Structures are given as structure tokens and as C-alpha cells.
PDB file of C-alpha atoms and ligand atoms in Angstrom:
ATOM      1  CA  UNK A 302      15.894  20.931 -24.013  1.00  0.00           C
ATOM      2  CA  UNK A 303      16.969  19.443 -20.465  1.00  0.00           C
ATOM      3  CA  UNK A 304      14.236  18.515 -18.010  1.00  0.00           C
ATOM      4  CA  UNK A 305      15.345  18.179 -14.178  1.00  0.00           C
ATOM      5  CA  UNK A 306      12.700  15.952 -12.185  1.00  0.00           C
ATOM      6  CA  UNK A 307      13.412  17.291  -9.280  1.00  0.00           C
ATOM      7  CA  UNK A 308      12.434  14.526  -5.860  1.00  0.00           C
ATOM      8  CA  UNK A 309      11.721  16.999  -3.452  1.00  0.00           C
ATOM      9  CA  UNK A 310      11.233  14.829  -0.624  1.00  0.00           C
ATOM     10  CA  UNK A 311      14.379  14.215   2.325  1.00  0.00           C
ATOM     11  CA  UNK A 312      12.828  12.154   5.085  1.00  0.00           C
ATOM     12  CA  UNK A 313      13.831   8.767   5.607  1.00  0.00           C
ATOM     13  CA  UNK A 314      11.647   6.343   3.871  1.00  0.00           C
ATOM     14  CA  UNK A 315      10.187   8.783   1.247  1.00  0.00           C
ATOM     15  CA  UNK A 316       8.056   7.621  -1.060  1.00  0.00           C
ATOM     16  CA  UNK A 317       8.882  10.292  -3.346  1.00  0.00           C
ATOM     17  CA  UNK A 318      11.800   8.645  -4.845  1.00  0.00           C
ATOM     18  CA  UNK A 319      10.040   5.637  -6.733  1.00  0.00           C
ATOM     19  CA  UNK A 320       7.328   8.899  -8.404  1.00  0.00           C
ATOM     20  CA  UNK A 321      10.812  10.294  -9.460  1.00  0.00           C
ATOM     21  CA  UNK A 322      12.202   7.136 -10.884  1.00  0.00           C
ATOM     22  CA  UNK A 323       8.509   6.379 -13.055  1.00  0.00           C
ATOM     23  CA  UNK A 324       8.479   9.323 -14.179  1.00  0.00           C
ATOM     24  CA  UNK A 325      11.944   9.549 -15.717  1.00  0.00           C
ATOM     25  CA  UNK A 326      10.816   5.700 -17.502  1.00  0.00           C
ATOM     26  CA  UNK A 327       8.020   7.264 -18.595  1.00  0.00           C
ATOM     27  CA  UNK A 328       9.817  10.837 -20.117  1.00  0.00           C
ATOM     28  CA  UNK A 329      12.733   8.908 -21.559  1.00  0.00           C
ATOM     29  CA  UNK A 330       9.788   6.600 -23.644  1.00  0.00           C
ATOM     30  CA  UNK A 331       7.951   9.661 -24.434  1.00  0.00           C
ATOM     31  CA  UNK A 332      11.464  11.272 -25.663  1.00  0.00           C
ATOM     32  CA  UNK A 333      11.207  15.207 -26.765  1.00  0.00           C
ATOM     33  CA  UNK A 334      13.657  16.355 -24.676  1.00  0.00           C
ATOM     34  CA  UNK A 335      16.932  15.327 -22.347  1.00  0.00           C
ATOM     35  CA  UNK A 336      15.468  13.952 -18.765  1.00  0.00           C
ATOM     36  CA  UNK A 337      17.195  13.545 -15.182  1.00  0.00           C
ATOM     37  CA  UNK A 338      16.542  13.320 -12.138  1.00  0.00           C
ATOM     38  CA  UNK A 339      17.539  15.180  -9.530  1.00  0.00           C
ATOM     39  CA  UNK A 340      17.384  13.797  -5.917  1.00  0.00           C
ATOM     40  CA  UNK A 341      17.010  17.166  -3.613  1.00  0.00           C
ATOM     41  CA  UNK A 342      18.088  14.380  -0.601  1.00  0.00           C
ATOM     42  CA  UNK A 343      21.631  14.180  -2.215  1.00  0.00           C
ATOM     43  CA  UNK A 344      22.424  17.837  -2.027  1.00  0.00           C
ATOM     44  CA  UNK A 345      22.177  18.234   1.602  1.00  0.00           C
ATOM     45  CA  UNK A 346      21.409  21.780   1.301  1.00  0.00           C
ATOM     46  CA  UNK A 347      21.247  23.728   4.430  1.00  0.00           C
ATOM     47  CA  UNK A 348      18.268  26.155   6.146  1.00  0.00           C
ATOM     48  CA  UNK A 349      18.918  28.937   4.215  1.00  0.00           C
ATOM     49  CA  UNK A 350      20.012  31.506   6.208  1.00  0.00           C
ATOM     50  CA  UNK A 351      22.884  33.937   4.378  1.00  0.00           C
ATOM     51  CA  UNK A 352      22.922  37.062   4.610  1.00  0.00           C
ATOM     52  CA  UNK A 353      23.399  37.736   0.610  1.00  0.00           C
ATOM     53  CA  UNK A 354      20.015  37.168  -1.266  1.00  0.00           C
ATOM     54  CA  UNK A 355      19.888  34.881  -3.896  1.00  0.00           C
ATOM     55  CA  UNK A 356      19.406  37.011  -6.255  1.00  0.00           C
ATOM     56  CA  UNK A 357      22.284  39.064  -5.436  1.00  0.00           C
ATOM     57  CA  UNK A 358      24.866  36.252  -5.174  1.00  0.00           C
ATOM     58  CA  UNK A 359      25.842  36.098  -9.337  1.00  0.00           C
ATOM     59  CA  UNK A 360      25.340  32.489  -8.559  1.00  0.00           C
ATOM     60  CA  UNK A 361      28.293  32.257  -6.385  1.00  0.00           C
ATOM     61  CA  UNK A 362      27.250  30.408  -2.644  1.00  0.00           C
ATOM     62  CA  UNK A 363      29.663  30.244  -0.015  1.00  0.00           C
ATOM     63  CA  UNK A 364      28.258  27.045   0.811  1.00  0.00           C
ATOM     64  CA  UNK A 365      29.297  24.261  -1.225  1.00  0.00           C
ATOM     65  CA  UNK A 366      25.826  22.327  -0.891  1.00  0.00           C
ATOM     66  CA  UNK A 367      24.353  25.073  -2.170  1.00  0.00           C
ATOM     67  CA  UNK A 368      26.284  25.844  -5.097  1.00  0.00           C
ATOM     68  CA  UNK A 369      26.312  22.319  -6.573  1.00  0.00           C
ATOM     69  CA  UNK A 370      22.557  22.685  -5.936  1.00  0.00           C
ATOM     70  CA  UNK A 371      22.844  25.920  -7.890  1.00  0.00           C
ATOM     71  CA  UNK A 372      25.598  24.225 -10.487  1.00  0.00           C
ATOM     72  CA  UNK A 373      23.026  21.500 -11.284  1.00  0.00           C
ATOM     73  CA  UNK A 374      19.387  22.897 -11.587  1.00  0.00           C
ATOM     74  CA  UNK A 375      21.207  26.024 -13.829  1.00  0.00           C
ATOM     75  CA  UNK A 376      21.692  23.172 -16.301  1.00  0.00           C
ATOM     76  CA  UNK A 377      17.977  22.482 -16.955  1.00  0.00           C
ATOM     77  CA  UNK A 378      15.346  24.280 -19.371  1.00  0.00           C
ATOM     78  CA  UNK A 379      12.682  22.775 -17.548  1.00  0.00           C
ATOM     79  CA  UNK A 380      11.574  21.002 -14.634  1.00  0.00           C
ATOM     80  CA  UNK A 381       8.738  18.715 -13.443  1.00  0.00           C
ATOM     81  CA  UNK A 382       8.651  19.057  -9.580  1.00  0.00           C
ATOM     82  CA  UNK A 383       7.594  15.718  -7.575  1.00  0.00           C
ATOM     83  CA  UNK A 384       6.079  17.058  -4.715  1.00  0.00           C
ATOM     84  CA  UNK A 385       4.480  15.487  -1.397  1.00  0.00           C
ATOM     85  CA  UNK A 386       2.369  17.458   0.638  1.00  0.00           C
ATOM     86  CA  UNK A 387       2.774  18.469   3.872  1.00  0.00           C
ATOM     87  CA  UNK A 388       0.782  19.873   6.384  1.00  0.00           C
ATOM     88  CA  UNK A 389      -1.891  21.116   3.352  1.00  0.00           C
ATOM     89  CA  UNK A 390       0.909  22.408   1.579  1.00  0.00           C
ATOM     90  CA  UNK A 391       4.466  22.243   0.368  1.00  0.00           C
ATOM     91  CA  UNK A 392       7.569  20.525   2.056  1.00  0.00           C
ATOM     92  CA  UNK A 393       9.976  23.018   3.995  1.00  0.00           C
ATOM     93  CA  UNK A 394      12.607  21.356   2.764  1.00  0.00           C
ATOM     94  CA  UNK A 395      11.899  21.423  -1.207  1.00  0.00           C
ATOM     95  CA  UNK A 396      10.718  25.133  -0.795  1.00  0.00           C
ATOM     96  CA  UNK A 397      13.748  25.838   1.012  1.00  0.00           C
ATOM     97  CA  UNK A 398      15.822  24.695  -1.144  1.00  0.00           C
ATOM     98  CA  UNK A 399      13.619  26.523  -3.713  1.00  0.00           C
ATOM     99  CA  UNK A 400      14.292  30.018  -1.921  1.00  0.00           C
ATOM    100  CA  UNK A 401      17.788  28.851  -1.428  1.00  0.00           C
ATOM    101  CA  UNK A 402      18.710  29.799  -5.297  1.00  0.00           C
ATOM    102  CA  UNK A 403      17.465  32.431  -7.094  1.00  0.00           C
ATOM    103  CA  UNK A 404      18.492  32.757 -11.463  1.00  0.00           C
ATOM    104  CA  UNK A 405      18.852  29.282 -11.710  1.00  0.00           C
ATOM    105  CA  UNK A 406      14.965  29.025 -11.233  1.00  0.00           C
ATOM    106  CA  UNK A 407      14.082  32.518 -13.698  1.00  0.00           C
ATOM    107  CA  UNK A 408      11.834  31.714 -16.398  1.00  0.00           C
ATOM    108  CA  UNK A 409      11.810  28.216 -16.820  1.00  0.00           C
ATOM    109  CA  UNK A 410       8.757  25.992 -17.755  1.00  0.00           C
ATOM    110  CA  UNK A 411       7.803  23.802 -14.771  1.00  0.00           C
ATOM    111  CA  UNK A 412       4.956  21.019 -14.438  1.00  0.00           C
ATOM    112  CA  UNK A 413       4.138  19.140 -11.365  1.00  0.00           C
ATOM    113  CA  UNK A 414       3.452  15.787  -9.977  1.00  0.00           C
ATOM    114  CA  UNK A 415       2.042  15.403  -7.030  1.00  0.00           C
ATOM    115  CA  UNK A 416       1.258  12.319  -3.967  1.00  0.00           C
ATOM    116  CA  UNK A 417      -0.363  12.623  -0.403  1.00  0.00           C
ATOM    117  CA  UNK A 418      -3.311  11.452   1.553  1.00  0.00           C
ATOM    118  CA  UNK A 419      -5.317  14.096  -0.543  1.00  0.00           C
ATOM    119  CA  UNK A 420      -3.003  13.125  -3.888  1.00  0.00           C
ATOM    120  CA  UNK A 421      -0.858  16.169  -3.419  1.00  0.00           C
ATOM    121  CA  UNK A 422      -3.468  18.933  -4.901  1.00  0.00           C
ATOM    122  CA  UNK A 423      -3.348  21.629  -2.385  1.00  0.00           C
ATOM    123  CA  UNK A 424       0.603  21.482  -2.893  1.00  0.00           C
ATOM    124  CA  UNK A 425       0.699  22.030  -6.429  1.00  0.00           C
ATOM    125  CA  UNK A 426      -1.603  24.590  -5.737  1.00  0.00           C
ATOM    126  CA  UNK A 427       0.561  26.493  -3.736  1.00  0.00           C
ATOM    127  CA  UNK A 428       3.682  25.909  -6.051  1.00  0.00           C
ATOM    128  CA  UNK A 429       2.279  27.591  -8.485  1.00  0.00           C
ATOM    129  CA  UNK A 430       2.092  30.872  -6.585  1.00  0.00           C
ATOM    130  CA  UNK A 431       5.476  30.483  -5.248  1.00  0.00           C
ATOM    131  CA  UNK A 432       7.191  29.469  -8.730  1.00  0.00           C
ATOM    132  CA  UNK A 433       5.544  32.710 -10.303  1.00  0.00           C
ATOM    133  CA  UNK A 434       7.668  35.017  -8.276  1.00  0.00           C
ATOM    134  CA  UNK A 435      10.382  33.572 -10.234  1.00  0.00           C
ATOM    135  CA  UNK A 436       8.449  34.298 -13.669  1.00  0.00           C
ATOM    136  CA  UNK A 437       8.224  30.470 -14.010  1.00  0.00           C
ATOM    137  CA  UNK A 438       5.651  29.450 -16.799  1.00  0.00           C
ATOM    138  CA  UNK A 439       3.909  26.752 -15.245  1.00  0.00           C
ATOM    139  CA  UNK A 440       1.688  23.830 -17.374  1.00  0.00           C
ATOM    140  CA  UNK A 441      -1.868  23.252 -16.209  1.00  0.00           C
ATOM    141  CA  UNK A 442      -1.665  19.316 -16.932  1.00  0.00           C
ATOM    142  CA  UNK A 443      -0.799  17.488 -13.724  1.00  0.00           C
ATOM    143  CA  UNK A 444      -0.334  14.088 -12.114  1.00  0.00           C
ATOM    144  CA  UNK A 445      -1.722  13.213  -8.624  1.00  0.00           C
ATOM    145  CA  UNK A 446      -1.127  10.123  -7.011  1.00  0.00           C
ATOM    146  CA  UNK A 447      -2.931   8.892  -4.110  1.00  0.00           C
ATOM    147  CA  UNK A 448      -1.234   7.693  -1.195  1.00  0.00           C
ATOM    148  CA  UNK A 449      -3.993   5.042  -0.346  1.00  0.00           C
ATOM    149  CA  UNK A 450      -4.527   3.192  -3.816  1.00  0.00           C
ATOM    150  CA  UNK A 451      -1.217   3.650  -5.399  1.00  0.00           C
ATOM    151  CA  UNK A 452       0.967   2.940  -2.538  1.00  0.00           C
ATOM    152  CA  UNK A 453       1.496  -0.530  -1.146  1.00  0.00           C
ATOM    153  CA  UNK A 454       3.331  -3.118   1.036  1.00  0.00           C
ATOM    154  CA  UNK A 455       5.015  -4.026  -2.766  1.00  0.00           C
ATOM    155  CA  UNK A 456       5.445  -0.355  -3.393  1.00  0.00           C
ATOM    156  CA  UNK A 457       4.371   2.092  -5.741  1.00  0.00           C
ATOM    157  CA  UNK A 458       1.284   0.953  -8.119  1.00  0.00           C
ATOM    158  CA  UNK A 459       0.211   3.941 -10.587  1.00  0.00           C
ATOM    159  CA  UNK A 460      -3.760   3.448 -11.451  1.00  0.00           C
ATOM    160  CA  UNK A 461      -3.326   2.762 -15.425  1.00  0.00           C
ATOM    161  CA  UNK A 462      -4.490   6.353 -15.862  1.00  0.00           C
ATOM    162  CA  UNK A 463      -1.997   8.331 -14.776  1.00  0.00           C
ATOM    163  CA  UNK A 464       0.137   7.367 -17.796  1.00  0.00           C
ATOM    164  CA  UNK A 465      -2.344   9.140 -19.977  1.00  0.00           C
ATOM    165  CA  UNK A 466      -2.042  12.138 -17.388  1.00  0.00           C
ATOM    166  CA  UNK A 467       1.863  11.667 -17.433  1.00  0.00           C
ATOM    167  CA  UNK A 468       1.902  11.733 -20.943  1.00  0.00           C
ATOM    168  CA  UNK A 469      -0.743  14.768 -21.570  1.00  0.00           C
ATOM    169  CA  UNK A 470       2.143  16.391 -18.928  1.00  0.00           C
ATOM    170  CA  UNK A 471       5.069  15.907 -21.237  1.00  0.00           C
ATOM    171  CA  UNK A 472       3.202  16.942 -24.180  1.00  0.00           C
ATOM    172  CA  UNK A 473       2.730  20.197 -22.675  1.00  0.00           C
ATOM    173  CA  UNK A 474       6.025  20.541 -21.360  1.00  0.00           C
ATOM    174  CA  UNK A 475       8.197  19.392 -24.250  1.00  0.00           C
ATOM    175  CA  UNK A 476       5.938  21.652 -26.668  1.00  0.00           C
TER     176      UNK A 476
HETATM  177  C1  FMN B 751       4.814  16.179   8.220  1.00  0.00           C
HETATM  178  C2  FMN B 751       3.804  15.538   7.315  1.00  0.00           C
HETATM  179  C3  FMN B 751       2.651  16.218   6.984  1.00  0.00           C
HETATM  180  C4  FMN B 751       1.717  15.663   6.108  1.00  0.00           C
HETATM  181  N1  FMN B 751       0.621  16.402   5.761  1.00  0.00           N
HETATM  182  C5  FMN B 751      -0.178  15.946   4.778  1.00  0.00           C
HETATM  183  C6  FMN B 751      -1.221  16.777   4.260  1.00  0.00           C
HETATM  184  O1  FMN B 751      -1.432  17.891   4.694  1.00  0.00           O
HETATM  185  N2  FMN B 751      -1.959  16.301   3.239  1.00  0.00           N
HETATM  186  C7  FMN B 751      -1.757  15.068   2.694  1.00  0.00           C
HETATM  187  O2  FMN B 751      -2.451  14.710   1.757  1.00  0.00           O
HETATM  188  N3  FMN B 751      -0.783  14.238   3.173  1.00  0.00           N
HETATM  189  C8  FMN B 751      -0.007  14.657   4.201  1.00  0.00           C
HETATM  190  N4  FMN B 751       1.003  13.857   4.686  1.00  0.00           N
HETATM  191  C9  FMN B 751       1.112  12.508   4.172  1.00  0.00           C
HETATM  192  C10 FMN B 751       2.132  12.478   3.058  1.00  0.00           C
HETATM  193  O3  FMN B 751       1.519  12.851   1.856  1.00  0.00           O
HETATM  194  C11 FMN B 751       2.717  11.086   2.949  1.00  0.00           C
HETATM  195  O4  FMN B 751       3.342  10.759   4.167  1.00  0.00           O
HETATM  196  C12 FMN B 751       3.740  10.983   1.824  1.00  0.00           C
HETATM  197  O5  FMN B 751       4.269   9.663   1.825  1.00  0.00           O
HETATM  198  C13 FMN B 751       4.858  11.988   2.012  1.00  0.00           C
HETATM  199  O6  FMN B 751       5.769  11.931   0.962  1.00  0.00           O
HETATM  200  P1  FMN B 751       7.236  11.326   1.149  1.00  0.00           P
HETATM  201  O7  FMN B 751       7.033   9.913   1.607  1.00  0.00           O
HETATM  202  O8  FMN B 751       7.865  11.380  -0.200  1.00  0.00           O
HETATM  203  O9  FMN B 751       7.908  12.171   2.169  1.00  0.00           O
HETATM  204  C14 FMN B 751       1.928  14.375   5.574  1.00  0.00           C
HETATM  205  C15 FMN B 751       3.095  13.688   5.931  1.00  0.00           C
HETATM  206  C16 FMN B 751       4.027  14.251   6.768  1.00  0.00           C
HETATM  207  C17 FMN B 751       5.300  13.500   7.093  1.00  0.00           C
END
């Protein structure tokens, strides 16, 4: 099985990319399956705004960002989404580079991880309606990381719990 954690934040000075790189240290330990990460930032993908729905394109884009977006998530089994949240829900870039494919996304297993002020809760919460369109089967185990303790001058500090919650995460996901 491939897992793509997928870094859903863009902006400049994200912390979303050191969550990404722990958790693919902490998958790779825990073994099970093949992990990568995927950096949404490196795709460039554009606002979605063809004219062909996803779901009618056979996985051809005309636009090149978005097909090696589509050419790389079709290669997982899985994904575990690292999510911010924004504005009490989730970031308009990740979800529209979410709505921006369509197949590539059908019937997968999905977990999430999530950070913010409020630890990224009402984000996952939302993901979870918005993956089940696409028939994803999503795990209830989650992590969620709070921007004020686990985020410092030195840079990203997981509480020594959210190993066990990482790990109860990949259990789920790998079985
Ligand atoms: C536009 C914007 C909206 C935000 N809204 C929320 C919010 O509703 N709830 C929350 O807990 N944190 C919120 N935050 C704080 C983010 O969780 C925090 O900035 C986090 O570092 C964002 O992730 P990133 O650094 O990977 O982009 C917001 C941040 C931004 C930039």
C-alpha cells in the first residue's frame, strides 16, 4: 500500500511543512505500508476554473500543474491529509486543489492531522464531509497539534503524546 501525506499548506512560512516531515519519520518507523510526502506548494496548481469537470476529464488536464497533481496523488492507496485551519475551516488552497481532481481521490482511505490556534479540529471536521463526496473511507483516530504549545521560536515541539495518537493513526490506516 502507498500512503501520500499530503502538506496542504502554500503560504510563505507555513508551518505545515515540519507536521509533514514528522509524520513521514514517524510512518516510515511504524512501517506497514510505502510513505511520501507530497508538498501541495510544489505543484503550483491553479484556481480551478475549467470548464470540463473533473470527473469528466478521464484524468487528462489541459493544465500541466494539474495533471502532475493528478499523475502523483493517482499513485497512492491512501492518504493522511496535514491540514491547518483557516478561518474555522479548511484552506482554499488544499480544498481547491482537492476539487481540482476528481478519480484520483475515489475510494481511498484517508486520516487526518491537524494544527491551528484551536489544534485544527473544526477542519478535520469539515474534511470529512467534503472527502465523503468522493466515497473516501475516512479513520476516526486523529492528531491535533496546537499552535501555542507545540510551536516555537526553535520550531515544531510535538507534546510526547501525540506519538501515541500518531501511531493509534497508522494502525488504523495501514489495517
Ligand atoms: C487566513 C488564516 C486564517 C486562520 N484561521 C484560523 C482559525 O479559524 N482557527 C485556528 O485555529 N487557526 C487559524 N489560523 C491560524 C493558523 O492555524 C496558523 O497560522 C497556522 O500556522 C497555519 O498553518 P500554516 O502555517 O501551515 O499555513 C489562521 C491563519 C490564517 C493565515
Amino acid at each position: 500500500m502507498r500512503v501520500g501525506i499530503v502538506v496542504g499548506s502554500i503560504r510563505e512560512g507555513r508551518v505545515g511543512e515540519q507536521v509533514g516531515q514528522w509524520i513521514l519519520e514517524q510512518a516510515q518507523a511504524h512501517g506497514g505500508a510505502d510513505f511520501e510526502l507530497v508538498d501541495l506548494k510544489k505543484f503550483n496548481v491553479p484556481l480551478f476554473t475549467s470548464e470540463t469537470h473533473p470527473a469528466m476529464a478521464n484524468r487528462n488536464y489541459d493544465d500541466p500543474a494539474v495533471q502532475s497533481w493528478s499523475d502523483k496523488i493517482n499513485e497512492f492507496d491512501a492518504f493522511i491529509f496535514v491540514t491547518a485551519e483557516y478561518k474555522h475551516g479548511v484552506p482554499g488552497a488544499f480544498k481547491n486543489a482537492f476539487d481540482s481532481i476528481a478519480p484520483e481521490w475515489m475510494n481511498k482511505r484517508i486520516a487526518f492531522v491537524g494544527y491551528g490556534a484551536a489544534n485544527g479540529t473544526r477542519a478535520i471536521e469539515q474534511w470529512r464531509g467534503i472527502v465523503a463526496n468522493m466515497n473516501m473511507w475516512d479513520i476516526r483516530s486523529t492528531v491535533e497539534l496546537s499552535l501555542f504549545t507545540e510551536f516555537n521560536e526553535t520550531g515544531f515541539a510535538p507534546d510526547a503524546r501525540r506519538n501515541d495518537d500518531l501511531k493509534a493513526l497508522l494502525d488504523q490506516l495501514v489495517a
